[in-house]
CSV table of C-alpha atoms and ligand atoms in Angstrom, one decimal:
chain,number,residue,atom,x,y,z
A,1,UNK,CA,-27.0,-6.3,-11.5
A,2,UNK,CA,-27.4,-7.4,-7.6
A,3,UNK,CA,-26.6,-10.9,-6.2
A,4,UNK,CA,-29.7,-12.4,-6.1
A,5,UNK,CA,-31.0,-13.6,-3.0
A,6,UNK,CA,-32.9,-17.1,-3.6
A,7,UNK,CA,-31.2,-18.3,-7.1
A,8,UNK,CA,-31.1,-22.6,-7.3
A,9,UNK,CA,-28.4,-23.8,-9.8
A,10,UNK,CA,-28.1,-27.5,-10.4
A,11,UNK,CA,-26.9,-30.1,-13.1
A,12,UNK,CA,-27.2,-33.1,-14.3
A,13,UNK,CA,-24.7,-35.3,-16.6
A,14,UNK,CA,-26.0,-36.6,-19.2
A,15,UNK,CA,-24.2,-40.2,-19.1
A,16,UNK,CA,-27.1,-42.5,-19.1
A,17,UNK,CA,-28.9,-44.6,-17.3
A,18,UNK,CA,-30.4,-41.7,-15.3
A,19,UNK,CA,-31.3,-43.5,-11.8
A,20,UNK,CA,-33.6,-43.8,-8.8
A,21,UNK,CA,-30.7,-41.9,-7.2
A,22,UNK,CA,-30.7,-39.4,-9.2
A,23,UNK,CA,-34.4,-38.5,-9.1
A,24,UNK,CA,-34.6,-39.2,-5.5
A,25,UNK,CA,-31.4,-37.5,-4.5
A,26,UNK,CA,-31.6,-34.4,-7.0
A,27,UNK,CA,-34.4,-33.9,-9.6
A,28,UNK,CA,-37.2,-34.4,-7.0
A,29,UNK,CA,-35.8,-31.6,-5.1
A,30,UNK,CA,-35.3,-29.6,-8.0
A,31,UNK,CA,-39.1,-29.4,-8.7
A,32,UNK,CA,-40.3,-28.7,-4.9
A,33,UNK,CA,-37.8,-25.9,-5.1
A,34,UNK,CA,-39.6,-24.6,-7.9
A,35,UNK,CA,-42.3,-22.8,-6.1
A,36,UNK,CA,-40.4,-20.6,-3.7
A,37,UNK,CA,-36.9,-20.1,-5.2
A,38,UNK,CA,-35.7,-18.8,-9.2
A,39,UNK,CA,-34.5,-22.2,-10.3
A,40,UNK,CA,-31.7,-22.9,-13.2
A,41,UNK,CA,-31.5,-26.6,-14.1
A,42,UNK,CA,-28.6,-27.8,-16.8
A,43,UNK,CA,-27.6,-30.7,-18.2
A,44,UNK,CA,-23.6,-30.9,-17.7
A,45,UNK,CA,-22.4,-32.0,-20.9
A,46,UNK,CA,-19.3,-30.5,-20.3
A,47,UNK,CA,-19.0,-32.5,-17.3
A,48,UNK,CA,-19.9,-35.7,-19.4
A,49,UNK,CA,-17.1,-35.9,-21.4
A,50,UNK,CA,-14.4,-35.6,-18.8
A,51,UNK,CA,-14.4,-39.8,-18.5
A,52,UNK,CA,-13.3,-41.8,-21.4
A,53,UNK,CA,-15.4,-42.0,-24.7
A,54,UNK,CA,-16.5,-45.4,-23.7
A,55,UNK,CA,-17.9,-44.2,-20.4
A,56,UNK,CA,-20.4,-41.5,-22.4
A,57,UNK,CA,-21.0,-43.0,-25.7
A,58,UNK,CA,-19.9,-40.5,-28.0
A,59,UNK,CA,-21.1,-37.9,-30.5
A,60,UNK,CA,-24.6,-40.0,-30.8
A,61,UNK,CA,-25.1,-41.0,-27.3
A,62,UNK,CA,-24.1,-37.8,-25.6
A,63,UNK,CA,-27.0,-36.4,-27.7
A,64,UNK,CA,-29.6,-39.2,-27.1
A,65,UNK,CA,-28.7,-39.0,-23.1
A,66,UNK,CA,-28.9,-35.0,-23.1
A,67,UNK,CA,-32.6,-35.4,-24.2
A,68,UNK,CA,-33.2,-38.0,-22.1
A,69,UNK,CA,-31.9,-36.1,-19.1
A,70,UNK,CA,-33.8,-32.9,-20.4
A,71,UNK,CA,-37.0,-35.0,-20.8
A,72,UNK,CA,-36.5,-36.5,-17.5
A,73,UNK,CA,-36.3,-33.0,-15.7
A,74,UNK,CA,-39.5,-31.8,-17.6
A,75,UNK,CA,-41.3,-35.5,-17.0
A,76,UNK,CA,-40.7,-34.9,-13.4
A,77,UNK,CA,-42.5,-31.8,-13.2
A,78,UNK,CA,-39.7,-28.8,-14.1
A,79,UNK,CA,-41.4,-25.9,-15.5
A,80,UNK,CA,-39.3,-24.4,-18.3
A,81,UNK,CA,-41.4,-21.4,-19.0
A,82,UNK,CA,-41.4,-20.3,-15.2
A,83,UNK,CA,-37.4,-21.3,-14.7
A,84,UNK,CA,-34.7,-22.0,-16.9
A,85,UNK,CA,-33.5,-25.9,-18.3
A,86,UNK,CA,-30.4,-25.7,-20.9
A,87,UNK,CA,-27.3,-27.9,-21.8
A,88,UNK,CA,-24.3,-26.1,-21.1
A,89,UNK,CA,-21.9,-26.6,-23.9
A,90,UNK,CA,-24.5,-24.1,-25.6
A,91,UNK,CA,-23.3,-21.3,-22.9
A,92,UNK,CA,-19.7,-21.0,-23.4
A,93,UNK,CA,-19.0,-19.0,-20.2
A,94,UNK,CA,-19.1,-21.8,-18.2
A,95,UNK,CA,-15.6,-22.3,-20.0
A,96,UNK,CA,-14.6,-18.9,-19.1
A,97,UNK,CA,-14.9,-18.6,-15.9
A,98,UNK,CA,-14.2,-22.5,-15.0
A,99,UNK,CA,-11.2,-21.0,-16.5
A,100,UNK,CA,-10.5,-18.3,-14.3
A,101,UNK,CA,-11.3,-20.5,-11.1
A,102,UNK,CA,-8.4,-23.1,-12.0
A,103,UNK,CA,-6.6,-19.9,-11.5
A,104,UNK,CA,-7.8,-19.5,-8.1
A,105,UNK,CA,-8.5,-22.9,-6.7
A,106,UNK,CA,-4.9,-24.9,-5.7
A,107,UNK,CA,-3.5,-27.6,-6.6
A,108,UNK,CA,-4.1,-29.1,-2.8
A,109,UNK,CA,-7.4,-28.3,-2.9
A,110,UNK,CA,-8.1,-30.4,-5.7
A,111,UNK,CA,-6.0,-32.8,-4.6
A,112,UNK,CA,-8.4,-33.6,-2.0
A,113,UNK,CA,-11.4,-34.5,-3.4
A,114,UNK,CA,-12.4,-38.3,-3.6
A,115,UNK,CA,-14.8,-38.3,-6.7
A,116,UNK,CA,-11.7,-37.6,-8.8
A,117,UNK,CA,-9.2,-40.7,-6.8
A,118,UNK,CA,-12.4,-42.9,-7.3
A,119,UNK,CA,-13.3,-42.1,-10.6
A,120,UNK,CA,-9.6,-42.4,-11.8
A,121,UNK,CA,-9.2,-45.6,-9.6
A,122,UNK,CA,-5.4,-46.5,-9.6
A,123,UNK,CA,-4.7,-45.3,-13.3
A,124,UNK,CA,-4.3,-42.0,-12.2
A,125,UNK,CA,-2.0,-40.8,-14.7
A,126,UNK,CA,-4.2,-41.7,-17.9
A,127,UNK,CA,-7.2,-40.0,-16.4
A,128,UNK,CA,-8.1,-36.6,-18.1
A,129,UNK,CA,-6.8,-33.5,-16.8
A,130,UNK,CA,-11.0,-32.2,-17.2
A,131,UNK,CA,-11.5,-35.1,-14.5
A,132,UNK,CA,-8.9,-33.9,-12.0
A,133,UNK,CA,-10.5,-29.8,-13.0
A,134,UNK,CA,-14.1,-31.3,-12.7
A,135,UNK,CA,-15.0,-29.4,-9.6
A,136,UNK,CA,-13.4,-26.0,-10.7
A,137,UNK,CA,-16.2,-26.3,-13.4
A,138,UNK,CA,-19.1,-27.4,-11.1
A,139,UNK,CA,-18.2,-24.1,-9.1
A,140,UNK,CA,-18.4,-21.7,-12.5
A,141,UNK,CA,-21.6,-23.4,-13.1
A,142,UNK,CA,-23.1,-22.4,-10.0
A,143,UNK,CA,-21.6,-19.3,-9.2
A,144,UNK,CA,-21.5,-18.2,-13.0
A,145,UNK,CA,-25.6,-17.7,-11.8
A,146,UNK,CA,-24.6,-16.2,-8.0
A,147,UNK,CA,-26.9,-19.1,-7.4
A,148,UNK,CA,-27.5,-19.2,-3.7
A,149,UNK,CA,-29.0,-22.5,-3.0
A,150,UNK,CA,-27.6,-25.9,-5.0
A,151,UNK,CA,-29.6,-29.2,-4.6
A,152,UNK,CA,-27.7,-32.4,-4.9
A,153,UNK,CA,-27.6,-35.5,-3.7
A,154,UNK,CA,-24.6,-36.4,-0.2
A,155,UNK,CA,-21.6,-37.4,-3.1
A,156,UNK,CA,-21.5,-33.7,-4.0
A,157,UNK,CA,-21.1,-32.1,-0.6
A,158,UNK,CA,-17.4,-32.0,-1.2
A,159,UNK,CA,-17.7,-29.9,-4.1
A,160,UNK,CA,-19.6,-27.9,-2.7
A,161,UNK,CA,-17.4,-26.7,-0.2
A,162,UNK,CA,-15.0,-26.7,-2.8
A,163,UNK,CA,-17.0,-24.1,-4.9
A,164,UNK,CA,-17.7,-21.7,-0.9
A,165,UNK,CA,-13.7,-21.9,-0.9
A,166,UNK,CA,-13.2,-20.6,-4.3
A,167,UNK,CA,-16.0,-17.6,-4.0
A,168,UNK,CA,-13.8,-16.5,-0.7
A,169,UNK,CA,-10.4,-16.7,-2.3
A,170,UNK,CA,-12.2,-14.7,-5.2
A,171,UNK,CA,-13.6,-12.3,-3.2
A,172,UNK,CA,-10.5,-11.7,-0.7
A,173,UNK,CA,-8.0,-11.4,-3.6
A,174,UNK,CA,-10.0,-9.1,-5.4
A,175,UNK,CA,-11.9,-7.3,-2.5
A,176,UNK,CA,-10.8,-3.7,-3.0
A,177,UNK,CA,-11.7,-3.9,-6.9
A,178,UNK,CA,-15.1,-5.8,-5.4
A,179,UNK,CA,-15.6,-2.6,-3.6
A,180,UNK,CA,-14.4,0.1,-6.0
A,181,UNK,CA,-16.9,-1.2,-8.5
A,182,UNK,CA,-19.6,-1.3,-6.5
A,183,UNK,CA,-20.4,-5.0,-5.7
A,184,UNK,CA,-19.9,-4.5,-1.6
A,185,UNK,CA,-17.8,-7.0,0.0
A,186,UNK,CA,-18.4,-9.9,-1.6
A,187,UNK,CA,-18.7,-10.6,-5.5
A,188,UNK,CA,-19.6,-14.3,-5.1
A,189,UNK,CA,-22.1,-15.8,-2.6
A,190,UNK,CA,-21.1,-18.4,-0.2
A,191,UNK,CA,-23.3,-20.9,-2.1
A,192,UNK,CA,-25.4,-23.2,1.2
A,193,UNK,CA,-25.7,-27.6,-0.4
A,194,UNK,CA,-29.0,-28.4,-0.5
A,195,UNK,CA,-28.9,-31.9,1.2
A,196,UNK,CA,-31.9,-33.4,3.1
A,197,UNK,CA,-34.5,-35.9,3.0
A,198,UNK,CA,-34.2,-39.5,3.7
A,199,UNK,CA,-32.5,-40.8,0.3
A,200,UNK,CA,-29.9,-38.2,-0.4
A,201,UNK,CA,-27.7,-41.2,-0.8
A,202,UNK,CA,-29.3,-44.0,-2.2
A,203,UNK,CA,-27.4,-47.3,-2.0
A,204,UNK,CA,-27.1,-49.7,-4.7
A,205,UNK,CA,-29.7,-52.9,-4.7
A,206,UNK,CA,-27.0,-55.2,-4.9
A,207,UNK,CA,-25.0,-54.0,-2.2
A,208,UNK,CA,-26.0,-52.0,0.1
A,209,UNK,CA,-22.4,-50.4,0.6
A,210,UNK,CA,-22.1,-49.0,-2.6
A,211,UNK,CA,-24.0,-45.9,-4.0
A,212,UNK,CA,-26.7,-46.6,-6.7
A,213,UNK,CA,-24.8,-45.5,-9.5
A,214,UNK,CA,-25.4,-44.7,-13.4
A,215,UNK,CA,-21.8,-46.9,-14.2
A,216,UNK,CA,-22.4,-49.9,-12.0
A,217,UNK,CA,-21.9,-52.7,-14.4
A,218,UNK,CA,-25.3,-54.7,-12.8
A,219,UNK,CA,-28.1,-53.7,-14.7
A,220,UNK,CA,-30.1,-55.3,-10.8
A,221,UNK,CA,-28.1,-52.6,-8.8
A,222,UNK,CA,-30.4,-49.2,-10.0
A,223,UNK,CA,-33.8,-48.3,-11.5
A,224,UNK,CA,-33.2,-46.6,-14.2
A,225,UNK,CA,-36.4,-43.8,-15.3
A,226,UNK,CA,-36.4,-46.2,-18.0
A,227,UNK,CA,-37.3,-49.1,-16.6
A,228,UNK,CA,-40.8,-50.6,-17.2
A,229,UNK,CA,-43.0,-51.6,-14.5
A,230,UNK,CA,-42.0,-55.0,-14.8
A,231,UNK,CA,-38.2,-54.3,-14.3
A,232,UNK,CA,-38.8,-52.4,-11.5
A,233,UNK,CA,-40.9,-54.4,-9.4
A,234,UNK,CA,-38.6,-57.4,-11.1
A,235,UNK,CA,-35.5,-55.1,-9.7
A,236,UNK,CA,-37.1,-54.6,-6.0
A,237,UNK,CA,-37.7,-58.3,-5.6
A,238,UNK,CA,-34.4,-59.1,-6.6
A,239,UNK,CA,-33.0,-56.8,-4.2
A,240,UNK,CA,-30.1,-58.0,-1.4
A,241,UNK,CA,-31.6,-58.1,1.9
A,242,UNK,CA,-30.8,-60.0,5.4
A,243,UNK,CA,-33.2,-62.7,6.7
A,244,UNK,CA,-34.4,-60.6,9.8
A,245,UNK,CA,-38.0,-59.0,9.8
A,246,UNK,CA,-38.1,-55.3,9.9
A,247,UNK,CA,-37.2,-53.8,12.8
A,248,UNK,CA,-39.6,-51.4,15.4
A,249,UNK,CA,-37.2,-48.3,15.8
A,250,UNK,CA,-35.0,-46.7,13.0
A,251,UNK,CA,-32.2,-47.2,15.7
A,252,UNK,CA,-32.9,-51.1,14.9
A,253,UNK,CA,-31.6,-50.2,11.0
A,254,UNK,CA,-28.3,-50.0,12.2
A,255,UNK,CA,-25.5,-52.8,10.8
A,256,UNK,CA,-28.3,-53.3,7.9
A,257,UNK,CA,-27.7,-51.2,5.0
A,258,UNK,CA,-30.2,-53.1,2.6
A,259,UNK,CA,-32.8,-52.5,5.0
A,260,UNK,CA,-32.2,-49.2,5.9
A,261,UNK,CA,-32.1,-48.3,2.1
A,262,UNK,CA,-35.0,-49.8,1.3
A,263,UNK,CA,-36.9,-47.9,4.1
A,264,UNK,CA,-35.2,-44.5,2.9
A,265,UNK,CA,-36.4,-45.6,-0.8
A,266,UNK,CA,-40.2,-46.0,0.4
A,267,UNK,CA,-39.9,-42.8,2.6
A,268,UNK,CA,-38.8,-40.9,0.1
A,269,UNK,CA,-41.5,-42.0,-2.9
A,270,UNK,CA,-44.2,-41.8,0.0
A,271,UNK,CA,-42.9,-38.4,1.6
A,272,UNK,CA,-42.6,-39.5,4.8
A,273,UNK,CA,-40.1,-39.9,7.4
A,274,UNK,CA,-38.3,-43.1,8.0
A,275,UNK,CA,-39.9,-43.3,11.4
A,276,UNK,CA,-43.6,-43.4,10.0
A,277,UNK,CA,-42.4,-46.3,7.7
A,278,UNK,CA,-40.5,-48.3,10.5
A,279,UNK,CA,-43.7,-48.0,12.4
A,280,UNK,CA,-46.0,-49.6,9.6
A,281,UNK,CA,-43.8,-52.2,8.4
A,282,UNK,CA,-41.9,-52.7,12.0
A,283,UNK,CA,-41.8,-56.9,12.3
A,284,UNK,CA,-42.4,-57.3,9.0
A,285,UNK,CA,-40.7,-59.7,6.8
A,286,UNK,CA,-39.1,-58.7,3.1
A,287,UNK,CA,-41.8,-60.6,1.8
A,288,UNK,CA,-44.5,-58.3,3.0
A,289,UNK,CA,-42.3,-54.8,2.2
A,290,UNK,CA,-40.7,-55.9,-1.1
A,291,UNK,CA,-43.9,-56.2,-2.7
A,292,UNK,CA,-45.3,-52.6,-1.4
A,293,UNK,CA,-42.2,-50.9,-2.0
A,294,UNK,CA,-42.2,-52.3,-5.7
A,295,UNK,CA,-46.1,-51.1,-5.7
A,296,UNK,CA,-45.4,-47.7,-4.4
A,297,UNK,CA,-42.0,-47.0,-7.2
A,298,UNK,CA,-44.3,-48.3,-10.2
A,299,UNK,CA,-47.2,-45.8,-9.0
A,300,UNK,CA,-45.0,-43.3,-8.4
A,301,UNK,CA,-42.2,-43.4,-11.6
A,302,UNK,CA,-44.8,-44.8,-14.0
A,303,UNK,CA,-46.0,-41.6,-15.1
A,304,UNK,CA,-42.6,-40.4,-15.2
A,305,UNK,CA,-41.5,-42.5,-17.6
A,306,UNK,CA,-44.4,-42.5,-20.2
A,307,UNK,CA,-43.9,-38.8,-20.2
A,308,UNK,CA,-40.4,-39.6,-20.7
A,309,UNK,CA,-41.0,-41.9,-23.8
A,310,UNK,CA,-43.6,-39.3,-25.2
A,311,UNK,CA,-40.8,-36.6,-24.9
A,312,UNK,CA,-38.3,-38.5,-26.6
A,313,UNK,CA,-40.5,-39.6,-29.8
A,314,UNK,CA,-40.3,-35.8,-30.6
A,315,UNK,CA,-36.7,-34.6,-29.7
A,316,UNK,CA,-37.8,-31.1,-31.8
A,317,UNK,CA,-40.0,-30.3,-28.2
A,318,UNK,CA,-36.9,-30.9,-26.2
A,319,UNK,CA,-34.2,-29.4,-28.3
A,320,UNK,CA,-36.4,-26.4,-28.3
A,321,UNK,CA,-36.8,-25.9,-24.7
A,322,UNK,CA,-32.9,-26.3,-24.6
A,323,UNK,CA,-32.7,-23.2,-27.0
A,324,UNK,CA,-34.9,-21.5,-25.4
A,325,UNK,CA,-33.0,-21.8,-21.8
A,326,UNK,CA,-29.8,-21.5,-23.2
A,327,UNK,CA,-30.9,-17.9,-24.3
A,328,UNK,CA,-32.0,-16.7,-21.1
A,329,UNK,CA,-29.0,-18.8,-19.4
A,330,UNK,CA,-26.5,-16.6,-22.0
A,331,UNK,CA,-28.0,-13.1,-20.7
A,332,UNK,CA,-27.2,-14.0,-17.3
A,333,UNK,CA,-24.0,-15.3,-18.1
A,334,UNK,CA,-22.4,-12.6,-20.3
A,335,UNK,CA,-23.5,-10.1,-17.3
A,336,UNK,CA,-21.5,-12.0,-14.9
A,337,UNK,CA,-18.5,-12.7,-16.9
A,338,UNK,CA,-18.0,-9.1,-18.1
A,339,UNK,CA,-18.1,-8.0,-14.3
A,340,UNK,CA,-15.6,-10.7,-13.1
A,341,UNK,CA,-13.6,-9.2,-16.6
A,342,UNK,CA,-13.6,-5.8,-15.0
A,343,UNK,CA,-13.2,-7.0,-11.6
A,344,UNK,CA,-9.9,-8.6,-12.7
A,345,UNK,CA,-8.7,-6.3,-14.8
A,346,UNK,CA,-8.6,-7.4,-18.2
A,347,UNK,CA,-8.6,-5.0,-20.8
A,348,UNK,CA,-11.6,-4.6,-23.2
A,349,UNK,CA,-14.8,-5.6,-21.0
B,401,AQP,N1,-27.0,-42.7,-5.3
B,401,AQP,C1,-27.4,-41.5,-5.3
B,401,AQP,N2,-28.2,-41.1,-4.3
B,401,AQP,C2,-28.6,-39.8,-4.2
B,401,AQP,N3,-28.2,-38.8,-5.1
B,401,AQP,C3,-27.4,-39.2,-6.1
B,401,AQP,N4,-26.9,-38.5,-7.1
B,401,AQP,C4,-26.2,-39.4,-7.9
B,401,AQP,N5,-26.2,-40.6,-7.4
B,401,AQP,C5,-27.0,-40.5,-6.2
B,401,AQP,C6,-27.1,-37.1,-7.4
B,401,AQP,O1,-27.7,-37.0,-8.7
B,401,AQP,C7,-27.2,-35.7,-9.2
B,401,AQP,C8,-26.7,-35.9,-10.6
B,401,AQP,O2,-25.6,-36.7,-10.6
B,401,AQP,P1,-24.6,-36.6,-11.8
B,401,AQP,O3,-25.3,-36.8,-13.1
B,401,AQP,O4,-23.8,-35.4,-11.7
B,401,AQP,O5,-23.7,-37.9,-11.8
B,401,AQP,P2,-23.1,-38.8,-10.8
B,401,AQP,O6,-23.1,-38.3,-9.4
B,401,AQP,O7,-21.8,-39.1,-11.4
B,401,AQP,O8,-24.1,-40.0,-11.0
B,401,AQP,P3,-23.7,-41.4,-10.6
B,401,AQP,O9,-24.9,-42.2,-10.8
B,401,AQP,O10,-23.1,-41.3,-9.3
B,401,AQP,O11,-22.7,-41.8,-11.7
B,401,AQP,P4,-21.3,-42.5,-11.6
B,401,AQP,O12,-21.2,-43.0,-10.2
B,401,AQP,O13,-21.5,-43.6,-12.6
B,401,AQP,O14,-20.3,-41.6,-12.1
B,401,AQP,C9,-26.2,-35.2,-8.2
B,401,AQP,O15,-26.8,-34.2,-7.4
B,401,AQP,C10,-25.8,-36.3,-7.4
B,401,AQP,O16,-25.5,-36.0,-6.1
């Protein structure tokens, strides 16, 4: 099998209240991606349960949110017949070879990353030892696929970097074997972050310090997909903001995060640049934008969510596309795993 060339791997978790963030800083990208790249999308239960069973619901919930994340990507406009959607429990080699990187990645490399200190806040100790190995898995997800290209929103580029150091370390310690087998000199790709765009890190609507965030106790700090028009445009006007008009330069955004995320929300539901939307709102007061911006989310996430709701009054359509992925996922999967077997030596692959 060669390494593929223009492969896209991204995930999801599937712990509720699925946000503006998310869509904006992830899913939207995954469907523009669609048309020139080989895209795999999975929802990272696996992931999910690494918090407490408070934070993702349990057995009924973790269900209920994997649909909903699944119908969300297919809502949005992901194409499961042209490109792969799957939950990744139902691929076990994500295990595997999540496995086999805790083996390679250090302890100080881990130690590093500050999704784990602020997920486990100052109870360290009682947080699970899946949280602290979180990124370990994120880079057998992607590289499980050789996938070249991975969308995400700006809170992932650490991981990301995480996952290019572990393909190296794989690919020095094992370079002769690499070689001897026939791979060339590298078995992994150095996988590039997809980051770009004016929302890849969309603030919360409470506080504009704070990254719009599934667990954020206020209800008022996200859209959820969910939300009816009503909420949304209920959400927008509710919204923290200062008491100055809008400026005339995106230099003028600076020292006002509200503002400046609510111009990166409306740049990035219109497609434009922030620029274009400075200049048509520039002196402005809230007043004026509020009510455009909450105009311009319902057009744009309405449809989103009634596709949503239709997909989720028949989880059978869902949980077969899921299936369906999976499969494909698997044959992709068991190739890749039985080389990195061979490549490492263990007997029997
Ligand atoms: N605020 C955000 N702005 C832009 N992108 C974001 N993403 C998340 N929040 C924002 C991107 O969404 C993708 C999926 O995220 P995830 O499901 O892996 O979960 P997460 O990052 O844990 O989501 P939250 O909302 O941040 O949950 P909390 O904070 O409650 O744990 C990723 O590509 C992510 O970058």
């Amino acid at each position: 099998m060669s390494q593929p060339t223009n492969r896209v791997f991204s995930g999801v978790q599937p712990t509720g209240n699925l946000h503006l963030g998310n869509y904006l800083g992830a899913i939207r990208k995954f469907v523009a991606l669609q048309a020139s790249h080989e895209c795999i999308y999975c929802v990272v239960d696996l992931h999910a349960i690494t918090q407490p069973t408070a934070v993702w619901g349990g057995p009924a919930e973790l269900a209920r949110n994997t649909r909903e994340v699944t119908a969300a990507f297919l809502a949005s406009g992901i194409d499961p017949g042209r490109h792969i959607v799957f939950n990744q429990s139902q691929v076990i080699e994500h295990a595997e070879l999540a496995w086999i990187f805790n083996c390679v990645a250090r302890m100080g490399w881990l130690n590093r990353m500050t999704q784990f200190k602020e997920k486990a806040g100052k109870d360290r100790e009682n947080a699970s030892v899946g949280l602290f190995a979180y990124p370990t898995l994120m880079a057998a997800d992607i590289l499980l696929y050789r996938a070249t290209h991975v969308p995400v929103g700006e809170d992932q580029k650490q991981h990301l970097e995480l996952t290019r150091d572990i393909a190296q370390k794989f690919n020095n310690d094992f370079a002769e074997r690499i070689a001897e087998l026939g791979h060339g000199e590298a078995y992994f790709p150095l996988t590039e972050p997809v980051i770009e765009g004016p929302a890849t890190r969309v603030m919360s609507l409470r506080d504009g310090s704070k990254k719009m965030s599934k667990s954020d106790a206020s209800d008022l700090s996200r859209i959820n997909l969910t939300d009816s028009a009503d909420e949304i445009a209920r959400k927008i006007r509710k919204a923290k903001t200062d008491p100055e008009p809008l400026p005339g330069t995106v230099a003028g955004l600076a020292g006002r995060p509200e503002a400046e995320n609510l111009i990166g929300i409306y740049a990035a539901l219109a497609d434009l640049d922030r620029e274009a939307v400075i200049a048509r709102y520039a002196g402005q007061p809230f007043s004026v934008f509020k009510p455009a911006l909450a105009d311009l989310a319902v057009e744009k996430l309405a449809p989103i969510n009634a596709e949503m709701r239709r997909l989720l009054e028949d989880p059978a359509e869902v949980d077969a596309v899921l299936a369906d992925g999976a499969e494909r996922a698997r044959a992709i999967a068991r190739e890749t795993m039985r080389q990195v077997r061979q490549i490492i030596g263990f007997l029997g692959a």
